[in-house]
Every structure is written in C-alpha cells, then in structure tokens.
Short mmCIF file of C-alpha atoms in Angstrom, two decimals:
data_model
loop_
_atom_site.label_atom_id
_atom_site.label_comp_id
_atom_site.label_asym_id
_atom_site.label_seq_id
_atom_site.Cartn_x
_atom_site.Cartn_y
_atom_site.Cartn_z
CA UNK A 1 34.24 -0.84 5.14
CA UNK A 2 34.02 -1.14 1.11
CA UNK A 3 30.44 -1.25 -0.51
CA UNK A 4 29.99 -0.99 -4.27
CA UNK A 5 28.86 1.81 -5.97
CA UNK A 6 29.64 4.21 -9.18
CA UNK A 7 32.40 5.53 -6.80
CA UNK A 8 35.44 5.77 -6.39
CA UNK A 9 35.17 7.69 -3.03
CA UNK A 10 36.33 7.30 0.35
CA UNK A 11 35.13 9.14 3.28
CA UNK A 12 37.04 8.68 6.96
CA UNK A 13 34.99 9.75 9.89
CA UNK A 14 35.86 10.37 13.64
CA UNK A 15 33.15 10.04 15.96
CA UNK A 16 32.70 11.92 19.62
CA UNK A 17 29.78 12.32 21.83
CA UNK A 18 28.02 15.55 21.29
CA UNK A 19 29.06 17.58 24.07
CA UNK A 20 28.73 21.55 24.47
CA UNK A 21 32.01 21.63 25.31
CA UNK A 22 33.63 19.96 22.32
CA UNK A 23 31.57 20.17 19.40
CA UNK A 24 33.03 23.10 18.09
CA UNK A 25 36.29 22.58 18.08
CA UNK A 26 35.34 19.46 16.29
CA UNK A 27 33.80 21.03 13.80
CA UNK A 28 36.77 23.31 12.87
CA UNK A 29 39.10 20.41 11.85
CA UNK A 30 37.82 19.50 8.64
CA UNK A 31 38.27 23.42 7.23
CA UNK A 32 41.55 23.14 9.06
CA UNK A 33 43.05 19.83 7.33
CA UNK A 34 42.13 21.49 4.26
CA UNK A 35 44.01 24.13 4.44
CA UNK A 36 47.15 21.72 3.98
CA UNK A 37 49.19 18.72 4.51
CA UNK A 38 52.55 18.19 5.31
CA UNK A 39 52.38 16.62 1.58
CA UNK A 40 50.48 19.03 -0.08
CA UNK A 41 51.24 22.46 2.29
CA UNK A 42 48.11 25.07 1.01
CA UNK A 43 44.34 24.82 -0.20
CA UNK A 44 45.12 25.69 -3.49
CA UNK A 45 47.84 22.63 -3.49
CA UNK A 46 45.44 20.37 -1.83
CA UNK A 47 42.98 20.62 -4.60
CA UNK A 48 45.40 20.54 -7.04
CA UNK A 49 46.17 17.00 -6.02
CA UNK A 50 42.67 15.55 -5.93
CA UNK A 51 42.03 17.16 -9.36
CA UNK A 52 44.83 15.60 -10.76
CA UNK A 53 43.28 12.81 -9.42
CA UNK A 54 39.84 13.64 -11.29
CA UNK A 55 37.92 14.12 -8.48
CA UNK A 56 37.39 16.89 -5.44
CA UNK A 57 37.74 16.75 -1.31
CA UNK A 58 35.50 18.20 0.78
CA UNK A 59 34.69 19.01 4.29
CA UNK A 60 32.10 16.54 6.45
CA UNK A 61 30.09 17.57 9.70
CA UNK A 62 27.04 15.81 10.69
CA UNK A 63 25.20 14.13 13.71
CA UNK A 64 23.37 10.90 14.48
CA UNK A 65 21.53 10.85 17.62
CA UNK A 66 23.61 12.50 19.91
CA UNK A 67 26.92 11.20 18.28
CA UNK A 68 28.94 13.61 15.98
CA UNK A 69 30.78 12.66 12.68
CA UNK A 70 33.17 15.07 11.62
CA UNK A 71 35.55 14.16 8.64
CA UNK A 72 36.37 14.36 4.78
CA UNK A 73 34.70 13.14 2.00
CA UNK A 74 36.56 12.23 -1.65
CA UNK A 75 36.47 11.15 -4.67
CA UNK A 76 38.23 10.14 -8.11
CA UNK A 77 38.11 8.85 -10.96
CA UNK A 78 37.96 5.29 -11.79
CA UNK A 79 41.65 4.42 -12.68
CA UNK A 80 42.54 2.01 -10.30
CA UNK A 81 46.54 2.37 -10.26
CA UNK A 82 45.42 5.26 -9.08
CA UNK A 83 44.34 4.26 -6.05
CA UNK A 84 47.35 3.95 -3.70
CA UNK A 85 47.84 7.50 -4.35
CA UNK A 86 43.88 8.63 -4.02
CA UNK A 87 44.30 6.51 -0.67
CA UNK A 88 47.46 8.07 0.57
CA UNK A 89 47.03 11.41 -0.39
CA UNK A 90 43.81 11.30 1.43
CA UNK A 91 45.36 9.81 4.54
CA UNK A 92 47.78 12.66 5.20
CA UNK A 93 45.19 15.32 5.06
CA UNK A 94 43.89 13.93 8.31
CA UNK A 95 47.54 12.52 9.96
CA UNK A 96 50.23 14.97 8.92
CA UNK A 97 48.22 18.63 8.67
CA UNK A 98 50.27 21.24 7.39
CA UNK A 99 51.76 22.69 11.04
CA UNK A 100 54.43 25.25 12.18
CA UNK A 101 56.96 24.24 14.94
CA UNK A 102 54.38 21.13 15.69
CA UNK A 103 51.08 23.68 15.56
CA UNK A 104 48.56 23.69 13.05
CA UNK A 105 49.07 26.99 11.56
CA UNK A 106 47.10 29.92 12.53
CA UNK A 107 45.78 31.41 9.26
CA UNK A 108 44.64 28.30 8.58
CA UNK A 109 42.93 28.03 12.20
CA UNK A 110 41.13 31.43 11.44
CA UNK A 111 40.14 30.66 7.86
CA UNK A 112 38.32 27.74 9.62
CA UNK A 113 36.77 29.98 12.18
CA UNK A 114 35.71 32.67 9.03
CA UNK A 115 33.85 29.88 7.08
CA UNK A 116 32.41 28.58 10.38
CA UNK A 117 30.62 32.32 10.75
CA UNK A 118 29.24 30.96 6.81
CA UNK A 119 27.74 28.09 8.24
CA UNK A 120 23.56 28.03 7.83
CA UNK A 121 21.68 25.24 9.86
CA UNK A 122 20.21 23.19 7.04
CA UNK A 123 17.89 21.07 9.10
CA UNK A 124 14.40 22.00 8.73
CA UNK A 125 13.32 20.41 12.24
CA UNK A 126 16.44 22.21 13.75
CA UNK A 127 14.09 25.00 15.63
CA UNK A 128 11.60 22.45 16.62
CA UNK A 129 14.03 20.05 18.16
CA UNK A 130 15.98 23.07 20.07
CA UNK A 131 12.16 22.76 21.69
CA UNK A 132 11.90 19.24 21.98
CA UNK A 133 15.25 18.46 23.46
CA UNK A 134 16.23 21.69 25.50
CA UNK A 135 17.29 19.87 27.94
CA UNK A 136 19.37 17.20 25.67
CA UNK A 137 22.08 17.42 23.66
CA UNK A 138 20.58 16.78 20.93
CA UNK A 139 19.47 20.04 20.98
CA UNK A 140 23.19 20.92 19.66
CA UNK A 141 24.02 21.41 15.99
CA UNK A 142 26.42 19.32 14.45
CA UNK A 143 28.63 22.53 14.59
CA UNK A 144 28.33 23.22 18.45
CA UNK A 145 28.69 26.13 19.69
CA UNK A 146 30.77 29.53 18.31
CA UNK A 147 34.31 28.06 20.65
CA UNK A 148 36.06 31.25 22.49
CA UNK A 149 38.83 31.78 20.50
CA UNK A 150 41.59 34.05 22.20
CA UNK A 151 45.15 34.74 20.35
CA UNK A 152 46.54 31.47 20.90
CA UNK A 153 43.66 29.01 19.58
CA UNK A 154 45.52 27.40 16.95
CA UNK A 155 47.56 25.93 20.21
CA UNK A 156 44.23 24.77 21.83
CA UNK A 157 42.75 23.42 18.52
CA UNK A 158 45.97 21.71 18.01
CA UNK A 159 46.00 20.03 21.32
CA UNK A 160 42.45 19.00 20.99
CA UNK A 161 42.58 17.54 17.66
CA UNK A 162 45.73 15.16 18.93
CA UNK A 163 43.85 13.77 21.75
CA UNK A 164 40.98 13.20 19.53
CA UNK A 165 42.49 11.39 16.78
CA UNK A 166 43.89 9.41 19.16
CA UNK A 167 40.95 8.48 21.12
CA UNK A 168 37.92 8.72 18.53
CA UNK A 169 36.61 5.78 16.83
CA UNK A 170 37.28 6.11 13.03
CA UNK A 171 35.23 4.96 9.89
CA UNK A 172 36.58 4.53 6.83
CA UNK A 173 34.07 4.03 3.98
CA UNK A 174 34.54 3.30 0.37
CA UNK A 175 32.27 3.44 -2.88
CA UNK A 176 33.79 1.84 -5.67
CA UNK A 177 34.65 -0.68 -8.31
CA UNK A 178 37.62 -1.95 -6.93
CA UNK A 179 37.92 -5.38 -5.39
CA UNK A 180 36.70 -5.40 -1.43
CA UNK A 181 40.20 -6.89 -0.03
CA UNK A 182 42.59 -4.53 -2.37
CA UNK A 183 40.39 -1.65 -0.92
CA UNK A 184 41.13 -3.24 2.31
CA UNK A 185 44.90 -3.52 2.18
CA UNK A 186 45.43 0.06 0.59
CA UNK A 187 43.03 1.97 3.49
CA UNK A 188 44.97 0.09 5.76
CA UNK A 189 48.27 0.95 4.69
CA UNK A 190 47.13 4.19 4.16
CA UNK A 191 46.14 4.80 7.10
CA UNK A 192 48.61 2.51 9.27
CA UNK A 193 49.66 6.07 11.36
CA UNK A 194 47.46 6.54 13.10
CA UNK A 195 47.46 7.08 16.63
CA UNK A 196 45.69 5.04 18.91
CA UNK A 197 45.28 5.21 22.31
CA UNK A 198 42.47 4.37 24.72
CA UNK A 199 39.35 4.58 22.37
CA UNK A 200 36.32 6.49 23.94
CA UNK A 201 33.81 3.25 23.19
CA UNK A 202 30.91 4.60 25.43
CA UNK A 203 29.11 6.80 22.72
CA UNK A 204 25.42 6.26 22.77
CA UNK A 205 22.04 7.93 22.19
CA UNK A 206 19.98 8.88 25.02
CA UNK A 207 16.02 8.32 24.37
CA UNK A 208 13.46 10.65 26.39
CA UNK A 209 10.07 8.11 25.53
CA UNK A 210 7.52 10.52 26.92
CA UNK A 211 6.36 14.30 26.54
CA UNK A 212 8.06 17.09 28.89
CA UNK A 213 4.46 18.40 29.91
CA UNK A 214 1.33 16.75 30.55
CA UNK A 215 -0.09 18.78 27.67
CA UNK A 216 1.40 19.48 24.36
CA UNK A 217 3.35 22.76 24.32
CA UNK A 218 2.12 25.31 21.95
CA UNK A 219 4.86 27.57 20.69
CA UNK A 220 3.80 30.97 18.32
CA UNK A 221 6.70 32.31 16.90
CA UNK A 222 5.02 33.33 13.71
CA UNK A 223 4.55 37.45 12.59
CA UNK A 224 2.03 39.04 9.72
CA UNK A 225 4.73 38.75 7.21
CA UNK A 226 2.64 35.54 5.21
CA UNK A 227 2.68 31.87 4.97
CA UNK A 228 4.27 30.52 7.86
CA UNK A 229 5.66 26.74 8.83
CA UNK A 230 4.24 24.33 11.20
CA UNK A 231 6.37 21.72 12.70
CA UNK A 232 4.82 19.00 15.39
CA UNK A 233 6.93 16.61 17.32
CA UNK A 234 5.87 13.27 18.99
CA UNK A 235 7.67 10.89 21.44
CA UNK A 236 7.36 7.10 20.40
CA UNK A 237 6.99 6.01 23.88
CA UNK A 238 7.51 2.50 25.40
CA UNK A 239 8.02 1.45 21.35
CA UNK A 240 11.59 2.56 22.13
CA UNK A 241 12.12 0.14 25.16
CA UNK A 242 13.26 -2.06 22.71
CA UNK A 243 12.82 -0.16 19.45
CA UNK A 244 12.73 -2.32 15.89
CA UNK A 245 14.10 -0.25 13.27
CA UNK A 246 11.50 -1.35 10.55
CA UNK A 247 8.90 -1.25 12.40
CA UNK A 248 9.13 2.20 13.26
CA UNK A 249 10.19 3.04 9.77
CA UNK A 250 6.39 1.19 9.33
CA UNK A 251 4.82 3.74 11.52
CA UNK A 252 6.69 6.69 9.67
CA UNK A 253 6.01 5.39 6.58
CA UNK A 254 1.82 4.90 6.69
CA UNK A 255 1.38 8.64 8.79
CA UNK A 256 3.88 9.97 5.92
CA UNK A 257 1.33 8.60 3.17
CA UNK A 258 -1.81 9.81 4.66
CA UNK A 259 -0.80 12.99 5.41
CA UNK A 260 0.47 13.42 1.50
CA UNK A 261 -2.77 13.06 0.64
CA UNK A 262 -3.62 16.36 1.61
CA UNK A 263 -0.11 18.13 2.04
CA UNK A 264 1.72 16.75 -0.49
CA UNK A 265 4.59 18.30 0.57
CA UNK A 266 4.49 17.38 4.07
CA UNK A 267 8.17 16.62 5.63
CA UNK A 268 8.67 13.41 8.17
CA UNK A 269 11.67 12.64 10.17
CA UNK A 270 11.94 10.21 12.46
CA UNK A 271 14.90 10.10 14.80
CA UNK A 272 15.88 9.60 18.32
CA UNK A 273 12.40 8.47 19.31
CA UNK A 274 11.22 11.30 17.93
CA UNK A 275 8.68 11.47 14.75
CA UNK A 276 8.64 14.85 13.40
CA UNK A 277 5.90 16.36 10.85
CA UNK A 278 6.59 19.99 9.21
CA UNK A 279 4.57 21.45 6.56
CA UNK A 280 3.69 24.69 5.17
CA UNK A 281 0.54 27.00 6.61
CA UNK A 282 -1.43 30.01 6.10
CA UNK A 283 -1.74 32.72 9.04
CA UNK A 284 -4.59 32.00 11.15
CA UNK A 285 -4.61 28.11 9.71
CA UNK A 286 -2.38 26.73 12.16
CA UNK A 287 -4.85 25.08 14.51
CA UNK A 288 -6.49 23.50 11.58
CA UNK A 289 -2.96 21.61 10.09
CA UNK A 290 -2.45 20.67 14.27
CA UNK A 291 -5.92 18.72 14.19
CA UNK A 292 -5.24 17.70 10.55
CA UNK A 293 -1.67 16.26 11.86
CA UNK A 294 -2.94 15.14 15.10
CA UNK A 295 -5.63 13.15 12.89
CA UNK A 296 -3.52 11.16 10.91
CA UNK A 297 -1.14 10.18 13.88
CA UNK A 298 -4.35 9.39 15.71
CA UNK A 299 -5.70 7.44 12.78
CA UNK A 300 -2.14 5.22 12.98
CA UNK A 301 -1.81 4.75 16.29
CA UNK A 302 -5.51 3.72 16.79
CA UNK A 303 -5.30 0.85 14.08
CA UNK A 304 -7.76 3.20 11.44
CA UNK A 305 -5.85 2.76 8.35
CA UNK A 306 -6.18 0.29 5.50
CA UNK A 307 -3.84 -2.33 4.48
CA UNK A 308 -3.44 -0.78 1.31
CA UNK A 309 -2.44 2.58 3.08
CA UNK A 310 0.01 1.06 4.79
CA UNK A 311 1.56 -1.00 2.07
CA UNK A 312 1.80 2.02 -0.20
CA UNK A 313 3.53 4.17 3.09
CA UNK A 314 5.92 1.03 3.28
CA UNK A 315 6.18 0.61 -0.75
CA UNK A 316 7.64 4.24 -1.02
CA UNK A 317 10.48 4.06 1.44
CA UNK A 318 11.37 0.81 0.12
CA UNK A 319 12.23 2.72 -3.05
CA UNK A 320 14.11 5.19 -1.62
CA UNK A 321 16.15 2.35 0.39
CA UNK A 322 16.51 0.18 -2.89
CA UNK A 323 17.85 3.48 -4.70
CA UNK A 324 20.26 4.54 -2.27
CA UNK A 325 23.19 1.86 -3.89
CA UNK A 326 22.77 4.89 -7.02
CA UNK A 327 23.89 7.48 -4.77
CA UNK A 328 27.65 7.50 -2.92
CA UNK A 329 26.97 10.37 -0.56
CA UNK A 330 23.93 9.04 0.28
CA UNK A 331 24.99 5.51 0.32
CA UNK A 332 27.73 6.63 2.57
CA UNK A 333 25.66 8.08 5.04
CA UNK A 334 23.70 5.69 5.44
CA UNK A 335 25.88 2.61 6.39
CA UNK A 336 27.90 5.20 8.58
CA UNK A 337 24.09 6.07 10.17
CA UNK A 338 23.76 2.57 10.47
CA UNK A 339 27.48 1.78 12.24
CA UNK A 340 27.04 4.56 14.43
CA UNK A 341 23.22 3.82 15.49
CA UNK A 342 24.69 -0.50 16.49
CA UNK A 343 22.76 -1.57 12.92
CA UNK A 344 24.32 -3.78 10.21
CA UNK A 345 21.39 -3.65 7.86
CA UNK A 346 21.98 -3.01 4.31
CA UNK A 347 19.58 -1.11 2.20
CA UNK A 348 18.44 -4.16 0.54
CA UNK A 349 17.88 -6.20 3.67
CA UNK A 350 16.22 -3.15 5.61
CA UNK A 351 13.72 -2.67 2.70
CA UNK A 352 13.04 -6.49 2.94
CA UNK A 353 12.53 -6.34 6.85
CA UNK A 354 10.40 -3.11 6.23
CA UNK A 355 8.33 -5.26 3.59
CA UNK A 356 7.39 -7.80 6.53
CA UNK A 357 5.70 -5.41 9.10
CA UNK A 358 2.19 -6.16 9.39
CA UNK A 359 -0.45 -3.80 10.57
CA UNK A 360 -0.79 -5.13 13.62
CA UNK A 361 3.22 -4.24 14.39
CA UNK A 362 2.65 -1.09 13.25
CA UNK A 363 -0.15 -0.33 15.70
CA UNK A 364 1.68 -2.01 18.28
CA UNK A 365 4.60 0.29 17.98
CA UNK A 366 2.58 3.45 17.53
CA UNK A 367 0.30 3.29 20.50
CA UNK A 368 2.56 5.47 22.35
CA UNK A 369 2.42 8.15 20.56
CA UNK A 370 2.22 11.70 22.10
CA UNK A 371 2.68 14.78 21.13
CA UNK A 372 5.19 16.78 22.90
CA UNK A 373 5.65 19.96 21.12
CA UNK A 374 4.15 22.34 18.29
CA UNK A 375 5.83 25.03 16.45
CA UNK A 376 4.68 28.09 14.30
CA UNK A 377 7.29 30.04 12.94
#
C-alpha cells in the first residue's frame, strides 16, 4: 500500500494472533534479520547499506487488539533511482537472513535474546490492562513472554520463523514521493520470494462488553514513596455489538476534554472496547480523582455535556487525524492499525466522519459504560 508523505520509507509487517505460545519468538526476528543478510552478512554491514542509502533500518514490534505486528521499518533519502536498491536491499533482510548450513546463526539468535532482556514496556495502561484482561490475551505484551531458550534455539527460531513467513499475512507500506504504481511494481518485485503457503486469515479481536465483577475492582498497589498514578478502565458495552469507529472516537473525545479541564494532563486510550483514563495523584487523593473520573464519564454517558464540549472534544482529535499525513511513523501506523482492525478510513475521511457525530450518537454509544477496574500504583 503507497500513501504520500515526506518519506521515502517502507515498512513490511507480518501479522499473527497473539498467542502465549508464539509471541516471543516473534518478537526475536526483527533483532535477528538485523544482524545480517545473505546480501549484507553483519549489523555493521547492514547499516552500512541503508546509510549509503541516506537513511537507517530499524526493528518493529507492536500490537493491535489482540493481533501482533512484528517487522522492519526504513527509510532513505529522496533519490528515486535509488529506489530499486532501497526496495531490494530491504527485501532480503526479511527473505534471505544471514544463516549457517540453512540456520540463522546463533550469535545473532543470542544478540536478539540480550537486547530482548533491554526491552521496557512503554505502554502506560500496560499494568492496568494486565488487570482488565487477565483472562485475555490482550493481557500479553507485544513481546510475549521471555521463550525457553536451551542450546539449540537458533534451530527452533529458525524453524518457526519459516513457517511464519510462509503463513503470516504481510503489509507492505510506503511513505513517499514516488509515483503509487512504480512503488507498486518495485515492492512487488522486491519482494516476489516470498513464500506462501496456506495464509492463517482467521486473526481477529475478541471484545469482553461488560465488567468481570458486579462491582468495580479496586486495586492499591501504591507505597509512601510520593505522587502516585491512577489508571481507571471502562467496558463500552452493547456499543461494541456493532461498534462505529467515530462514534466511539466521539465518546473518547468529549470525556477526554472535560476531564482536561481539571487534569490537564490526563491520558485516554481507547481500544478493544476498552476506554482507559490515567492521570497523576497525590497519596491519600485517590478516591477523590475516582469520583472526579467517574464524574465526567457519568456526565457523557448521561447526555450532561454541552454541544460546545463536545465539538471542542471532537475538534481536537480531528487535528491530530488531519496532522498525521506530517508524520511517516505515525502515518504508518495508522493505516496498518486501520488494515489490521477491517477499516479503510483515511485520516482525512475519519476526521470528516468524526465531524458528523451528533450528541445524541454520542450518548447513544456511551450508555454502556461501566467501570471495570481501578488502579493505584
């Protein structure tokens, strides 16, 4: 898929089901690829060749729903006889790894499993959500869990990532100047290897619409140390039976502007049928933010707001949807949000379906509200 953008960059991404079982080993294949190509064998010759290339490759992990996208993201610069060559040298990082005897090799297997040890979860909800979806996988980091790797992993990684490639869905995403059908033609070329067999089509987000317990669970995992963080999850209810994308984004958008009016820096996610509120508290003050939170979701799903609130809730993520063209990385992940999630929407055309949700929608889709979960930590 091309889009424009100040670009060039290209970013291929294989898609699995988040599963215990695989995740991890999933998430080692990016370090892994690179470590080398059959083209370029070694790190230090792998970014050698995208610097010569002006630009930089760099590992991918991430999750959508319960779907995880692991790959490579690139770039260069804008020279486009270049691009053959950006295209190509990109491909065989992910088709022809550097290998030994048909293995990938095993330094480069354990450098993998070093940087993995690196890793920091850089989701702010990620604690809350362990809470929320315990019994889900979408309790799972993108990263899975640590896999058990015995003296002969490199064999097991290397078996695994040859049934994957050959099974996973890819996406193949480019930002850049260059004309939508050369784009086309090179990726394709480019890419022409790889190995297909029967594609595992059935990946999918599982939606839990209502609250584990009849009452909110209260969880206190805070200590004297100072100011703490609150985090407070609701379910969406029956507004996911047959969930509309902008209006939810409406319902987001209006509880996200009131609360800013008093935390200012008050954090929203919404995701999964989940909407997710964290903000920062003083010890001993975390009963007043849950009424304060509990308030504004209240006020929402009750029909209390104004017009105007709404409009200026809707008005601000509009903006950040109309900006997101300025941005590859964020462009990218977007449209490969949107893929993955069975939405074709650009940013454009979501912020105009966003700017058509009227109040009563909004209630509509936010009567179901309930709180599942609270966290102080």
């Amino acid at each position: 898929m091309a889009h424009g953008g100040a670009g060039p960059g290209t970013a291929p991404q294989l898609s699995a089901q988040l599963d215990r079982e695989t995740a991890g080993l999933n998430a080692l294949l990016p370090d892994v690829l690179l470590c080398g190509s059959a083209q370029h064998p070694g790190p230090e010759q792998v970014r050698a060749a995208f610097q010569a290339l002006g630009g930089a490759v760099q590992p991918l992990v991430r999750k959508y729903g319960e779907i995880q996208a692991v790959g490579l993201s690139a770039t260069a610069d804008n020279d486009p006889s270049r691009l053959e060559t950006f295209a190509q040298t990109f491909a065989n990082l992910l088709l022809t790894p550097d290998t030994s005897f048909g293995q990938m090799q095993k330094t480069s297997v354990e450098h993998a499993l070093a940087l993995r040890e690196e890793r920091e979860e850089t989701d702010p909800f990620a604690e809350l959500i362990g809470h929320l979806c315990g019994f889900e996988d979408f309790a799972l980091s993108p990263w899975g869990e640590d896999p058990e790797a015995g003296p002969n992993f490199y064999q097991k990684l290397t078996k695994h990532y040859r049934a994957w490639l050959s099974a996973s869905p890819v996406e193949l995403y480019y930002c850049g100047a260059a004309p939508a059908k050369e784009v086309a033609r090179v990726l394709t070329d480019a890419f022409m290897a790889i190995p297909r067999g029967e594609l595992d089509e059935e990946l999918g987000t599982d939606v839990r619409m209502n609250a584990i317990d009849a009452e909110p669970r209260v969880l206190d995992a805070s200590d004297e140390s100072g100011a703490h963080w609150f985090s407070a999850g609701w379910r969406l209810g029956d507004a996911m039976e047959d969930p509309d994308p902008a209006v939810l984004e409406a319902v987001a958008a209006v509880i996200r502007y009131l609360a800013r009016q008093l935390e200012p820096e008050v954090r929203l996610d919404l995701h999964k049928g989940l909407l997710m509120l964290r903000c920062e508290t003083a010890p001993g003050e975390a009963e007043l933010q849950l009424d304060l939170m509990k308030n504004f979701t209240d006020i929402v799903r009750t029909g209390g707001f104004s017009p105007a609130a709404l409009d200026m809730g809707k008005q601000a993520r509009i903006r950040d949807l109309l900006d997101l063209p300025a941005d590859d990385a964020v462009l990218e992940d977007f449209w490969l949000s949107q893929t993955l999630l069975g939405l074709d929407w650009a940013p454009d055309e979501f912020a105009a379906f966003l700017e058509e949700v009227s109040p009563a929608e909004t209630v509509q889709a936010a009567a179901g509200l309930e709180l599942d979960a609270v966290l102080i930590n």
